[in-house]
Every structure is written in C-alpha cells, then in structure tokens.
Amino acid sequence: MKFTLSLLMLLTFIFSYHAQNEMKYNANPTSPEWIKLMYQENPNPGLVIKQHDAYYATHDFIKNEHTQYFKRWLRALSREVSFDLNNQADKNYVKKSKILRSSKDENSAWSCIGPYDFDIDAASRSYAPGAAHVYTVKRCLTNPDVMYAGTSTAGMWKSTDAGLTWDLTTRNLVLNGIFAIEIDHSNPDIAFFESGGNLYKTTDGGLNWSIIGDVSFQSQSHGVKDIIMSPENSNIMYLTSNNGFFRTINGGDVWTEIMSGEFQEIELNPANSNMIYT
C-alpha cells in the first residue's frame, strides 16, 4: 500500500507542477537516509522516494516536520522533472510509473461529481475564468451528506447530497484562494473558512457569511492554512497562519496568539485533544 501511494505521488510530480518556496529543515547524523537525501542540493526524487519507502517498510510511520516537508516537496515538483535514465533508481521508477499509468482497475473508476457551474465574475480576478481548481474539501462529521469545497478563484461551494450536486455559497463575496475549512461538529449550518486575509463564519448553512475575529486579529492579513475544532467543545478552535498559531475559546469572536511564526497544519491527539501538533 505504501509502495502504491509513493508511485501515485510520483505520477503527481511527473504530470503536474506547482512552484512553491518551501522552508527546509535540517537533517542530523542520526536522521534516516531519505531525509538526508531530500535536503541535499538538487535531490534525486527517485532515490529519495526509494529510500523513504525502504525506511517505512521496517519502521512505524510517525508524522513530523520531515514527513510533512516530504509531502509538500513532492507536490511542488516540476512537470518537467528530468530523470537520469542512466541512474538505475530513476530508470526503475519511470518504468513502474508507465506500468501504473497503463494499467486499469475496473473497481476504481472515477467520475466527475461537479461543480459544473462557475463564478463568472472571476474574470476580473483570474487569467482563466472558470478554470478554478479545488484547494480543500471538508465533510461534516455528524452529517456526512454536508460537504464544503474551497477553490482557488471560484469561492466556497456546498453539497448537501454527499457531493452529487454543488451550490456556490459566496456569490456576493470577492474571494481569492480558500485553503482551510472547518464545520461545527454539532451543527452543520455553522462553518468557517479564510480567504483574502479574512476569516469568515456562517450560521445558516452558507446563505450568509460574516467576517469574524477581534480587532487585533482582524488588523492582520492572515493566510490561514488549517482550522481545526475541538471534538469536545465546538467553541474551542485552533488555526495556523502566516502570522502565527492561534486559539479561540468562544467560537471565533476572539483569537489569542499561542505562538508567533508561520505554521501550516494542525493535528489533535485522538486520545487527548489538549495535546496539539503543529
């Protein structure tokens, strides 16, 4: 399964490119070989993935800054990745990727579920109106039929039938990319997202959206990458942004900075939601 996942990620960087400046961490003498290779100048993708797979074939996977960097590094690799076919590791991965692309599994067919409409006003905000891609999708834990999808230039979309049909909920808002969404665990009509430096909240299922946060929080332009709600208390939420790691204890009215700096993702320990990873 891990090997298949790595091949799929390999195909991602063979066929897609999204330039991204990513902060590197530091490897140390005791780091696994794949980490050392990944942080080298001009790392060899095929060799890094091979060493990554070999390491986790005999070790438990533990999420950390290196595994997160690995994930984002693969995502950002160029469409024009140049493989050295004289290098056996590269040669093997190119061969396996071609086999994977040519193979078909009748039990894993994909079909488009929309949205089929688009925000025509995006023409003023994008060089390719209507060609928006989806950055993030969130599904309600208590009502799996309710889903929200955040796009690059086409706003926030909502489905109430598990993705069969989608409706635009932000037609009257001028928005940029939406990277983070959270839905209230106890009430699917309450949801949150960030776009254009502002944090938005709805209490009526997306019919209306309001900018939330105290004056100090709103005075900063936040590039929010993740929002997560406490499973025990829907008034407690955490978010990561380019300005820091924040917490609210009153449903988003006031946000307190816990740590300064730039943060990407959040995870709560499933056995203890007070233990937070970011």
PDB file of C-alpha atoms in Angstrom:
ATOM      1  CA  MET A   1       0.000   0.000   0.000  1.00  0.00           C
ATOM      2  CA  LYS A   2       2.846   2.396   0.900  1.00  0.00           C
ATOM      3  CA  PHE A   3       4.625   1.492  -2.348  1.00  0.00           C
ATOM      4  CA  THR A   4       1.476   2.182  -4.397  1.00  0.00           C
ATOM      5  CA  LEU A   5       0.980   5.522  -2.642  1.00  0.00           C
ATOM      6  CA  SER A   6       4.522   6.562  -3.461  1.00  0.00           C
ATOM      7  CA  LEU A   7       4.012   5.661  -7.134  1.00  0.00           C
ATOM      8  CA  LEU A   8       0.851   7.765  -7.202  1.00  0.00           C
ATOM      9  CA  MET A   9       2.753  10.685  -5.696  1.00  0.00           C
ATOM     10  CA  LEU A  10       5.461  10.135  -8.308  1.00  0.00           C
ATOM     11  CA  LEU A  11       2.853  10.443 -11.059  1.00  0.00           C
ATOM     12  CA  THR A  12       1.662  13.648  -9.431  1.00  0.00           C
ATOM     13  CA  PHE A  13       5.007  15.342  -9.866  1.00  0.00           C
ATOM     14  CA  ILE A  14       5.554  13.863 -13.341  1.00  0.00           C
ATOM     15  CA  PHE A  15       2.287  15.326 -14.659  1.00  0.00           C
ATOM     16  CA  SER A  16       1.745  18.419 -12.550  1.00  0.00           C
ATOM     17  CA  TYR A  17       3.776  21.383 -11.492  1.00  0.00           C
ATOM     18  CA  HIS A  18       3.132  23.979  -8.897  1.00  0.00           C
ATOM     19  CA  ALA A  19       6.134  26.109  -7.990  1.00  0.00           C
ATOM     20  CA  GLN A  20       6.345  26.601  -4.277  1.00  0.00           C
ATOM     21  CA  ASN A  21       9.018  28.029  -1.999  1.00  0.00           C
ATOM     22  CA  GLU A  22       9.292  25.688   0.951  1.00  0.00           C
ATOM     23  CA  MET A  23      11.308  26.151   4.115  1.00  0.00           C
ATOM     24  CA  LYS A  24      13.808  23.351   4.574  1.00  0.00           C
ATOM     25  CA  TYR A  25      14.505  21.725   7.919  1.00  0.00           C
ATOM     26  CA  ASN A  26      17.845  20.285   8.956  1.00  0.00           C
ATOM     27  CA  ALA A  27      18.905  16.667   8.879  1.00  0.00           C
ATOM     28  CA  ASN A  28      21.253  15.387  11.549  1.00  0.00           C
ATOM     29  CA  PRO A  29      23.723  12.466  11.566  1.00  0.00           C
ATOM     30  CA  THR A  30      21.093  10.130  13.032  1.00  0.00           C
ATOM     31  CA  SER A  31      18.374  11.046  10.512  1.00  0.00           C
ATOM     32  CA  PRO A  32      17.165   8.309   8.135  1.00  0.00           C
ATOM     33  CA  GLU A  33      18.900   8.246   4.774  1.00  0.00           C
ATOM     34  CA  TRP A  34      15.828   9.512   2.890  1.00  0.00           C
ATOM     35  CA  ILE A  35      15.794  12.698   5.000  1.00  0.00           C
ATOM     36  CA  LYS A  36      19.482  13.374   4.344  1.00  0.00           C
ATOM     37  CA  LEU A  37      18.991  12.835   0.614  1.00  0.00           C
ATOM     38  CA  MET A  38      15.885  15.036   0.475  1.00  0.00           C
ATOM     39  CA  TYR A  39      17.700  18.049   1.981  1.00  0.00           C
ATOM     40  CA  GLN A  40      20.683  17.789  -0.338  1.00  0.00           C
ATOM     41  CA  GLU A  41      21.230  20.390  -3.028  1.00  0.00           C
ATOM     42  CA  ASN A  42      19.297  19.195  -6.130  1.00  0.00           C
ATOM     43  CA  PRO A  43      17.993  15.970  -4.566  1.00  0.00           C
ATOM     44  CA  ASN A  44      17.215  12.958  -6.760  1.00  0.00           C
ATOM     45  CA  PRO A  45      13.421  12.368  -6.467  1.00  0.00           C
ATOM     46  CA  GLY A  46      13.511   8.701  -7.445  1.00  0.00           C
ATOM     47  CA  LEU A  47      16.237   7.907  -4.933  1.00  0.00           C
ATOM     48  CA  VAL A  48      14.575   9.885  -2.131  1.00  0.00           C
ATOM     49  CA  ILE A  49      11.268   8.056  -2.636  1.00  0.00           C
ATOM     50  CA  LYS A  50      13.032   4.697  -2.821  1.00  0.00           C
ATOM     51  CA  GLN A  51      14.816   5.326   0.487  1.00  0.00           C
ATOM     52  CA  HIS A  52      11.606   6.704   2.036  1.00  0.00           C
ATOM     53  CA  ASP A  53       9.699   3.533   1.130  1.00  0.00           C
ATOM     54  CA  ALA A  54      12.501   1.297   2.330  1.00  0.00           C
ATOM     55  CA  TYR A  55      12.646   3.069   5.675  1.00  0.00           C
ATOM     56  CA  TYR A  56       8.898   2.902   6.379  1.00  0.00           C
ATOM     57  CA  ALA A  57       8.749  -0.712   5.299  1.00  0.00           C
ATOM     58  CA  THR A  58      10.513  -1.517   8.582  1.00  0.00           C
ATOM     59  CA  HIS A  59       9.561   1.465  10.773  1.00  0.00           C
ATOM     60  CA  ASP A  60       6.244   2.805  12.042  1.00  0.00           C
ATOM     61  CA  PHE A  61       5.128   5.996  10.331  1.00  0.00           C
ATOM     62  CA  ILE A  62       5.224   8.981  12.691  1.00  0.00           C
ATOM     63  CA  LYS A  63       4.121  12.342  11.355  1.00  0.00           C
ATOM     64  CA  ASN A  64       6.773  15.029  11.836  1.00  0.00           C
ATOM     65  CA  GLU A  65       8.244  18.085  10.123  1.00  0.00           C
ATOM     66  CA  HIS A  66      10.248  15.910   7.716  1.00  0.00           C
ATOM     67  CA  THR A  67       7.286  13.794   6.579  1.00  0.00           C
ATOM     68  CA  GLN A  68       5.243  16.972   6.082  1.00  0.00           C
ATOM     69  CA  TYR A  69       8.049  18.583   4.106  1.00  0.00           C
ATOM     70  CA  PHE A  70       8.331  15.376   2.021  1.00  0.00           C
ATOM     71  CA  LYS A  71       4.621  15.562   1.184  1.00  0.00           C
ATOM     72  CA  ARG A  72       4.770  19.217   0.155  1.00  0.00           C
ATOM     73  CA  TRP A  73       8.065  18.722  -1.692  1.00  0.00           C
ATOM     74  CA  LEU A  74       6.520  16.009  -3.876  1.00  0.00           C
ATOM     75  CA  ARG A  75       3.513  18.222  -4.516  1.00  0.00           C
ATOM     76  CA  ALA A  76       5.737  21.049  -5.727  1.00  0.00           C
ATOM     77  CA  LEU A  77       7.981  19.045  -8.046  1.00  0.00           C
ATOM     78  CA  SER A  78       8.021  20.134 -11.648  1.00  0.00           C
ATOM     79  CA  ARG A  79       6.030  18.776 -14.573  1.00  0.00           C
ATOM     80  CA  GLU A  80       9.356  18.834 -16.345  1.00  0.00           C
ATOM     81  CA  VAL A  81      11.222  16.747 -13.784  1.00  0.00           C
ATOM     82  CA  SER A  82      14.322  15.457 -15.535  1.00  0.00           C
ATOM     83  CA  PHE A  83      15.109  11.825 -14.812  1.00  0.00           C
ATOM     84  CA  ASP A  84      18.574  10.419 -15.407  1.00  0.00           C
ATOM     85  CA  LEU A  85      17.905   7.168 -17.230  1.00  0.00           C
ATOM     86  CA  ASN A  86      21.498   6.146 -16.603  1.00  0.00           C
ATOM     87  CA  ASN A  87      20.618   6.110 -12.917  1.00  0.00           C
ATOM     88  CA  GLN A  88      19.016   2.771 -12.041  1.00  0.00           C
ATOM     89  CA  ALA A  89      16.747   4.241  -9.326  1.00  0.00           C
ATOM     90  CA  ASP A  90      15.313   6.824 -11.739  1.00  0.00           C
ATOM     91  CA  LYS A  91      15.037   4.258 -14.516  1.00  0.00           C
ATOM     92  CA  ASN A  92      13.086   1.829 -12.316  1.00  0.00           C
ATOM     93  CA  TYR A  93      10.614   4.491 -11.159  1.00  0.00           C
ATOM     94  CA  VAL A  94       9.953   5.788 -14.658  1.00  0.00           C
ATOM     95  CA  LYS A  95       9.311   2.220 -15.808  1.00  0.00           C
ATOM     96  CA  LYS A  96       6.963   1.490 -12.891  1.00  0.00           C
ATOM     97  CA  SER A  97       5.095   4.769 -13.384  1.00  0.00           C
ATOM     98  CA  LYS A  98       4.437   3.885 -17.029  1.00  0.00           C
ATOM     99  CA  ILE A  99       3.112   0.483 -15.978  1.00  0.00           C
ATOM    100  CA  LEU A 100       0.843   2.101 -13.401  1.00  0.00           C
ATOM    101  CA  ARG A 101      -0.492   4.616 -15.925  1.00  0.00           C
ATOM    102  CA  SER A 102      -1.242   1.909 -18.487  1.00  0.00           C
ATOM    103  CA  SER A 103      -2.941  -0.427 -16.031  1.00  0.00           C
ATOM    104  CA  LYS A 104      -6.683  -0.213 -15.390  1.00  0.00           C
ATOM    105  CA  ASP A 105      -8.615  -1.334 -12.350  1.00  0.00           C
ATOM    106  CA  GLU A 106     -12.300  -1.833 -13.120  1.00  0.00           C
ATOM    107  CA  ASN A 107     -13.101  -1.440  -9.426  1.00  0.00           C
ATOM    108  CA  SER A 108     -11.512   2.005  -9.087  1.00  0.00           C
ATOM    109  CA  ALA A 109     -13.256   4.085 -11.747  1.00  0.00           C
ATOM    110  CA  TRP A 110     -13.597   7.843 -11.138  1.00  0.00           C
ATOM    111  CA  SER A 111     -16.399  10.065 -12.344  1.00  0.00           C
ATOM    112  CA  CYS A 112     -16.905  13.815 -12.141  1.00  0.00           C
ATOM    113  CA  ILE A 113     -19.417  14.937  -9.493  1.00  0.00           C
ATOM    114  CA  GLY A 114     -19.179  18.679 -10.172  1.00  0.00           C
ATOM    115  CA  PRO A 115     -19.440  21.527  -9.598  1.00  0.00           C
ATOM    116  CA  TYR A 116     -20.395  22.189 -13.211  1.00  0.00           C
ATOM    117  CA  ASP A 117     -21.165  25.894 -12.777  1.00  0.00           C
ATOM    118  CA  PHE A 118     -18.579  28.574 -12.032  1.00  0.00           C
ATOM    119  CA  ASP A 119     -18.352  32.136 -10.775  1.00  0.00           C
ATOM    120  CA  ILE A 120     -18.453  34.189 -13.971  1.00  0.00           C
ATOM    121  CA  ASP A 121     -17.284  37.275 -12.071  1.00  0.00           C
ATOM    122  CA  ALA A 122     -13.946  35.541 -11.520  1.00  0.00           C
ATOM    123  CA  ALA A 123     -12.880  37.001 -14.876  1.00  0.00           C
ATOM    124  CA  SER A 124     -11.753  40.125 -13.037  1.00  0.00           C
ATOM    125  CA  ARG A 125      -9.620  38.088 -10.634  1.00  0.00           C
ATOM    126  CA  SER A 126      -8.133  35.363 -12.808  1.00  0.00           C
ATOM    127  CA  TYR A 127      -6.366  34.981 -16.131  1.00  0.00           C
ATOM    128  CA  ALA A 128      -8.510  31.874 -16.775  1.00  0.00           C
ATOM    129  CA  PRO A 129     -12.068  32.499 -15.536  1.00  0.00           C
ATOM    130  CA  GLY A 130     -13.931  29.292 -14.819  1.00  0.00           C
ATOM    131  CA  ALA A 131     -10.752  27.224 -14.670  1.00  0.00           C
ATOM    132  CA  ALA A 132     -10.585  27.177 -10.892  1.00  0.00           C
ATOM    133  CA  HIS A 133      -9.182  24.208  -9.061  1.00  0.00           C
ATOM    134  CA  VAL A 134     -10.211  22.939  -5.632  1.00  0.00           C
ATOM    135  CA  TYR A 135      -7.805  23.521  -2.752  1.00  0.00           C
ATOM    136  CA  THR A 136      -9.676  21.826   0.078  1.00  0.00           C
ATOM    137  CA  VAL A 137     -12.781  19.745   0.815  1.00  0.00           C
ATOM    138  CA  LYS A 138     -14.364  19.288   4.248  1.00  0.00           C
ATOM    139  CA  ARG A 139     -17.090  16.830   5.229  1.00  0.00           C
ATOM    140  CA  CYS A 140     -19.344  17.243   8.263  1.00  0.00           C
ATOM    141  CA  LEU A 141     -18.646  14.582  10.887  1.00  0.00           C
ATOM    142  CA  THR A 142     -22.223  14.369  12.158  1.00  0.00           C
ATOM    143  CA  ASN A 143     -23.942  14.713   8.760  1.00  0.00           C
ATOM    144  CA  PRO A 144     -21.769  13.184   6.009  1.00  0.00           C
ATOM    145  CA  ASP A 145     -24.134  14.456   3.307  1.00  0.00           C
ATOM    146  CA  VAL A 146     -22.917  18.007   4.017  1.00  0.00           C
ATOM    147  CA  MET A 147     -19.646  18.951   2.326  1.00  0.00           C
ATOM    148  CA  TYR A 148     -17.858  22.228   1.571  1.00  0.00           C
ATOM    149  CA  ALA A 149     -15.232  22.775  -1.137  1.00  0.00           C
ATOM    150  CA  GLY A 150     -12.854  25.734  -1.230  1.00  0.00           C
ATOM    151  CA  THR A 151     -11.459  26.766  -4.624  1.00  0.00           C
ATOM    152  CA  SER A 152      -8.699  28.975  -5.975  1.00  0.00           C
ATOM    153  CA  THR A 153     -10.840  31.733  -7.542  1.00  0.00           C
ATOM    154  CA  ALA A 154     -14.405  30.401  -7.638  1.00  0.00           C
ATOM    155  CA  GLY A 155     -15.378  30.767  -3.987  1.00  0.00           C
ATOM    156  CA  MET A 156     -16.884  28.347  -1.486  1.00  0.00           C
ATOM    157  CA  TRP A 157     -19.172  25.546  -2.670  1.00  0.00           C
ATOM    158  CA  LYS A 158     -21.551  23.363  -0.665  1.00  0.00           C
ATOM    159  CA  SER A 159     -23.134  19.971  -1.238  1.00  0.00           C
ATOM    160  CA  THR A 160     -25.995  18.531   0.806  1.00  0.00           C
ATOM    161  CA  ASP A 161     -26.142  15.191  -1.023  1.00  0.00           C
ATOM    162  CA  ALA A 162     -22.627  13.838  -0.426  1.00  0.00           C
ATOM    163  CA  GLY A 163     -21.164  15.532  -3.488  1.00  0.00           C
ATOM    164  CA  LEU A 164     -23.759  14.715  -6.154  1.00  0.00           C
ATOM    165  CA  THR A 165     -24.660  18.391  -6.633  1.00  0.00           C
ATOM    166  CA  TRP A 166     -22.931  21.606  -5.554  1.00  0.00           C
ATOM    167  CA  ASP A 167     -24.105  25.182  -4.937  1.00  0.00           C
ATOM    168  CA  LEU A 168     -21.990  28.337  -4.752  1.00  0.00           C
ATOM    169  CA  THR A 169     -22.447  29.927  -1.307  1.00  0.00           C
ATOM    170  CA  THR A 170     -20.267  33.019  -1.771  1.00  0.00           C
ATOM    171  CA  ARG A 171     -21.608  34.567  -4.953  1.00  0.00           C
ATOM    172  CA  ASN A 172     -21.714  38.040  -3.386  1.00  0.00           C
ATOM    173  CA  LEU A 173     -18.186  37.905  -1.943  1.00  0.00           C
ATOM    174  CA  VAL A 174     -14.938  38.805  -3.701  1.00  0.00           C
ATOM    175  CA  LEU A 175     -12.613  35.974  -2.704  1.00  0.00           C
ATOM    176  CA  ASN A 176      -9.221  34.577  -3.519  1.00  0.00           C
ATOM    177  CA  GLY A 177      -7.979  31.086  -2.672  1.00  0.00           C
ATOM    178  CA  ILE A 178      -9.628  29.109   0.137  1.00  0.00           C
ATOM    179  CA  PHE A 179      -7.192  26.716   1.811  1.00  0.00           C
ATOM    180  CA  ALA A 180      -8.877  25.943   5.141  1.00  0.00           C
ATOM    181  CA  ILE A 181     -12.443  24.987   6.136  1.00  0.00           C
ATOM    182  CA  GLU A 182     -13.974  23.775   9.382  1.00  0.00           C
ATOM    183  CA  ILE A 183     -17.552  22.658  10.079  1.00  0.00           C
ATOM    184  CA  ASP A 184     -19.139  22.632  13.523  1.00  0.00           C
ATOM    185  CA  HIS A 185     -19.340  19.039  14.747  1.00  0.00           C
ATOM    186  CA  SER A 186     -22.735  19.545  16.370  1.00  0.00           C
ATOM    187  CA  ASN A 187     -24.342  21.886  13.822  1.00  0.00           C
ATOM    188  CA  PRO A 188     -23.594  21.555  10.069  1.00  0.00           C
ATOM    189  CA  ASP A 189     -25.105  25.006   9.451  1.00  0.00           C
ATOM    190  CA  ILE A 190     -22.086  26.561  11.198  1.00  0.00           C
ATOM    191  CA  ALA A 191     -18.889  26.641   9.157  1.00  0.00           C
ATOM    192  CA  PHE A 192     -15.676  28.660   8.846  1.00  0.00           C
ATOM    193  CA  PHE A 193     -13.170  29.489   6.118  1.00  0.00           C
ATOM    194  CA  GLU A 194     -10.457  32.030   5.318  1.00  0.00           C
ATOM    195  CA  SER A 195      -9.901  33.961   2.113  1.00  0.00           C
ATOM    196  CA  GLY A 196      -8.219  37.216   1.197  1.00  0.00           C
ATOM    197  CA  GLY A 197      -6.771  37.599   4.685  1.00  0.00           C
ATOM    198  CA  ASN A 198     -10.174  37.429   6.430  1.00  0.00           C
ATOM    199  CA  LEU A 199     -11.816  34.681   8.473  1.00  0.00           C
ATOM    200  CA  TYR A 200     -15.487  34.045   7.605  1.00  0.00           C
ATOM    201  CA  LYS A 201     -18.285  32.306   9.511  1.00  0.00           C
ATOM    202  CA  THR A 202     -21.798  31.198   8.568  1.00  0.00           C
ATOM    203  CA  THR A 203     -24.556  30.188  10.967  1.00  0.00           C
ATOM    204  CA  ASP A 204     -27.205  29.477   8.325  1.00  0.00           C
ATOM    205  CA  GLY A 205     -25.578  26.848   6.149  1.00  0.00           C
ATOM    206  CA  GLY A 206     -23.757  29.255   3.850  1.00  0.00           C
ATOM    207  CA  LEU A 207     -26.609  31.623   2.993  1.00  0.00           C
ATOM    208  CA  ASN A 208     -24.721  34.456   4.692  1.00  0.00           C
ATOM    209  CA  TRP A 209     -21.086  34.852   5.692  1.00  0.00           C
ATOM    210  CA  SER A 210     -19.609  37.335   8.181  1.00  0.00           C
ATOM    211  CA  ILE A 211     -16.006  38.304   8.900  1.00  0.00           C
ATOM    212  CA  ILE A 212     -15.154  37.288  12.468  1.00  0.00           C
ATOM    213  CA  GLY A 213     -12.359  37.892  14.950  1.00  0.00           C
ATOM    214  CA  ASP A 214     -11.485  40.660  17.368  1.00  0.00           C
ATOM    215  CA  VAL A 215      -9.958  43.976  16.263  1.00  0.00           C
ATOM    216  CA  SER A 216      -6.392  42.831  16.898  1.00  0.00           C
ATOM    217  CA  PHE A 217      -6.912  39.650  14.895  1.00  0.00           C
ATOM    218  CA  GLN A 218      -8.666  41.427  12.015  1.00  0.00           C
ATOM    219  CA  SER A 219      -5.911  44.052  11.818  1.00  0.00           C
ATOM    220  CA  GLN A 220      -3.604  41.377  10.397  1.00  0.00           C
ATOM    221  CA  SER A 221      -3.971  39.829   6.965  1.00  0.00           C
ATOM    222  CA  HIS A 222      -3.998  36.103   7.660  1.00  0.00           C
ATOM    223  CA  GLY A 223      -3.066  33.426   5.182  1.00  0.00           C
ATOM    224  CA  VAL A 224      -4.787  30.573   7.034  1.00  0.00           C
ATOM    225  CA  LYS A 225      -3.661  27.062   6.115  1.00  0.00           C
ATOM    226  CA  ASP A 226      -5.611  24.982   8.628  1.00  0.00           C
ATOM    227  CA  ILE A 227      -8.550  25.311  11.038  1.00  0.00           C
ATOM    228  CA  ILE A 228      -9.492  22.594  13.491  1.00  0.00           C
ATOM    229  CA  MET A 229     -12.229  22.380  16.122  1.00  0.00           C
ATOM    230  CA  SER A 230     -12.021  20.620  19.467  1.00  0.00           C
ATOM    231  CA  PRO A 231     -14.091  17.413  19.374  1.00  0.00           C
ATOM    232  CA  GLU A 232     -15.280  18.080  22.933  1.00  0.00           C
ATOM    233  CA  ASN A 233     -16.155  21.787  22.670  1.00  0.00           C
ATOM    234  CA  SER A 234     -17.150  23.489  19.410  1.00  0.00           C
ATOM    235  CA  ASN A 235     -16.293  26.898  20.878  1.00  0.00           C
ATOM    236  CA  ILE A 236     -12.617  25.917  21.010  1.00  0.00           C
ATOM    237  CA  MET A 237     -10.762  26.086  17.703  1.00  0.00           C
ATOM    238  CA  TYR A 238      -7.183  26.408  16.513  1.00  0.00           C
ATOM    239  CA  LEU A 239      -5.820  27.870  13.310  1.00  0.00           C
ATOM    240  CA  THR A 240      -2.459  28.201  11.617  1.00  0.00           C
ATOM    241  CA  SER A 241      -1.499  31.189   9.510  1.00  0.00           C
ATOM    242  CA  ASN A 242       1.480  33.082   8.195  1.00  0.00           C
ATOM    243  CA  ASN A 243       1.215  35.236  11.332  1.00  0.00           C
ATOM    244  CA  GLY A 244       1.194  32.511  13.974  1.00  0.00           C
ATOM    245  CA  PHE A 245      -0.682  29.740  15.735  1.00  0.00           C
ATOM    246  CA  PHE A 246      -3.989  30.965  17.234  1.00  0.00           C
ATOM    247  CA  ARG A 247      -6.749  29.687  19.533  1.00  0.00           C
ATOM    248  CA  THR A 248     -10.309  30.792  20.254  1.00  0.00           C
ATOM    249  CA  ILE A 249     -12.494  29.665  23.146  1.00  0.00           C
ATOM    250  CA  ASN A 250     -15.667  31.497  22.082  1.00  0.00           C
ATOM    251  CA  GLY A 251     -16.423  30.266  18.584  1.00  0.00           C
ATOM    252  CA  GLY A 252     -14.134  32.661  16.749  1.00  0.00           C
ATOM    253  CA  ASP A 253     -15.087  36.009  18.285  1.00  0.00           C
ATOM    254  CA  VAL A 254     -11.660  36.467  19.895  1.00  0.00           C
ATOM    255  CA  TRP A 255      -8.401  34.806  18.835  1.00  0.00           C
ATOM    256  CA  THR A 256      -5.317  34.541  21.030  1.00  0.00           C
ATOM    257  CA  GLU A 257      -1.858  34.060  19.571  1.00  0.00           C
ATOM    258  CA  ILE A 258      -0.251  30.977  21.100  1.00  0.00           C
ATOM    259  CA  MET A 259       2.966  31.089  19.076  1.00  0.00           C
ATOM    260  CA  SER A 260       4.336  33.529  16.533  1.00  0.00           C
ATOM    261  CA  GLY A 261       5.776  32.478  13.200  1.00  0.00           C
ATOM    262  CA  GLU A 262       4.420  30.718  10.133  1.00  0.00           C
ATOM    263  CA  PHE A 263       2.535  27.441  10.592  1.00  0.00           C
ATOM    264  CA  GLN A 264       0.996  25.042   8.087  1.00  0.00           C
ATOM    265  CA  GLU A 265      -1.074  22.269   9.674  1.00  0.00           C
ATOM    266  CA  ILE A 266      -2.645  21.130  12.953  1.00  0.00           C
ATOM    267  CA  GLU A 267      -3.417  17.720  14.378  1.00  0.00           C
ATOM    268  CA  LEU A 268      -5.047  16.857  17.708  1.00  0.00           C
ATOM    269  CA  ASN A 269      -4.089  13.723  19.587  1.00  0.00           C
ATOM    270  CA  PRO A 270      -7.130  11.414  19.196  1.00  0.00           C
ATOM    271  CA  ALA A 271      -6.772  10.240  22.798  1.00  0.00           C
ATOM    272  CA  ASN A 272      -6.223  13.714  24.267  1.00  0.00           C
ATOM    273  CA  SER A 273      -7.430  16.763  22.342  1.00  0.00           C
ATOM    274  CA  ASN A 274      -5.377  19.021  24.622  1.00  0.00           C
ATOM    275  CA  MET A 275      -2.257  17.562  23.008  1.00  0.00           C
ATOM    276  CA  ILE A 276      -1.752  19.522  19.798  1.00  0.00           C
ATOM    277  CA  TYR A 277       0.738  19.093  16.969  1.00  0.00           C
ATOM    278  CA  THR A 278       1.599  21.900  14.566  1.00  0.00           C
TER     279      THR A 278
END
